[in-house]
């Protein structure tokens, strides 16, 4: 039975804006053959490092109809997170982790959007995702016209730069679709040149060389000797800071002086203080032992 229904794209975008999203685009739900090939190559090179969960559900990653059989469209949404002020000296924390974890926030906003649409269209059916399912947020955001994927492999939105989080609804509606944006990197290689470990390759990010991977996902007691953490103890913004499309970011999150001070002292805090600082943020993903390991690694890099 075909359960698809038509809802105007303008209605969905208006409701997405009311729900608090900074931008919204829509694409037809279809199998992504070129993404499958690219992703298989990336995995075959071992660029996922120890993130073995990325080897699972590869068919679902490339086909939203395997996530929702009635899928007709993917609605992609973005929320900017550029903080109003930044940590001024190392040790650094990636800016997305300065405040509340975006997963919960965006999921709540997506559920609000679903409820609103269902009030007017009771047969609207959607699954909401924020990094929580095998679906490529960036690829769908690009297909939905929300930006292009730069050489650093991140989505670049013309208003928010790369300082954004992405969520999506895989849903049963038919509507007007957005046009994917062309890549605007040109001859620029600033992100590639800026990476301290040469992690940006033609086949994607090599996690084995990426600071974001080592500071968060790598649980080993010692990090590889040839990895430079670039002053970071959680995540990494280096290639984003180098990107000219991030030159004039619009601050989206207000950060107090007190919060910046807390973060700037992260190199010398004890475990209870770290627990307090990381609460409800993405930093909840690492233990205190990982933090101290990362701090020590930065000190050793300086020697
Ligand atoms: S996040 Fe950091 S380490 Fe990873 S590719 Fe970008 S600059 Fe390199
Ligand atoms: S730094 Fe240059 S090459 Fe890299 S994503 Fe930005 S524009 Fe593209």
XYZ file of N, CA, C and O in Angstrom, residues 9 29 40 52 83 88 99 126 142 174 187 197 226 235 256 266:
64
model
N 6.557 21.995 0.333
C 7.878 22.212 0.953
C 7.880 23.508 1.766
O 8.511 23.589 2.827
N 14.020 10.607 -1.148
C 14.686 9.468 -0.491
C 15.010 8.421 -1.546
O 14.104 7.820 -2.124
N 32.691 2.522 0.965
C 33.372 1.214 0.940
C 34.873 1.408 0.788
O 35.663 0.707 1.434
N 34.632 0.339 14.821
C 34.129 -0.798 14.041
C 32.625 -0.730 13.803
O 32.119 -1.348 12.873
N 29.997 29.606 19.146
C 29.907 30.305 20.432
C 30.279 31.786 20.321
O 31.043 32.162 19.432
N 40.932 31.081 24.614
C 41.965 31.899 23.975
C 43.347 31.241 23.926
O 44.234 31.717 23.233
N 28.966 23.823 25.214
C 27.681 23.859 25.934
C 26.922 22.551 25.756
O 27.485 21.567 25.297
N 7.337 9.826 10.230
C 8.761 10.157 10.073
C 9.591 9.509 11.174
O 9.131 9.355 12.306
N 23.720 17.935 2.108
C 24.217 18.438 0.824
C 23.149 18.213 -0.262
O 22.842 19.105 -1.045
N 5.572 13.357 -0.191
C 6.103 13.829 -1.461
C 5.984 15.347 -1.439
O 5.030 15.889 -0.882
N 40.494 25.994 -5.864
C 41.885 25.537 -5.722
C 42.357 25.574 -4.258
O 43.499 25.239 -3.963
N 48.449 16.487 11.281
C 48.806 15.078 11.085
C 48.510 14.551 9.689
O 48.532 13.334 9.472
N 53.535 9.493 16.958
C 53.628 10.452 15.844
C 52.364 11.295 15.658
O 52.203 11.950 14.632
N 38.273 16.772 20.913
C 37.900 17.164 19.547
C 38.980 18.001 18.887
O 40.108 18.103 19.411
N 29.073 32.505 28.569
C 29.398 33.464 29.628
C 30.905 33.494 29.870
O 31.620 32.530 29.563
N 40.820 23.866 32.052
C 40.623 22.408 31.962
C 41.934 21.624 32.092
O 41.931 20.455 32.471
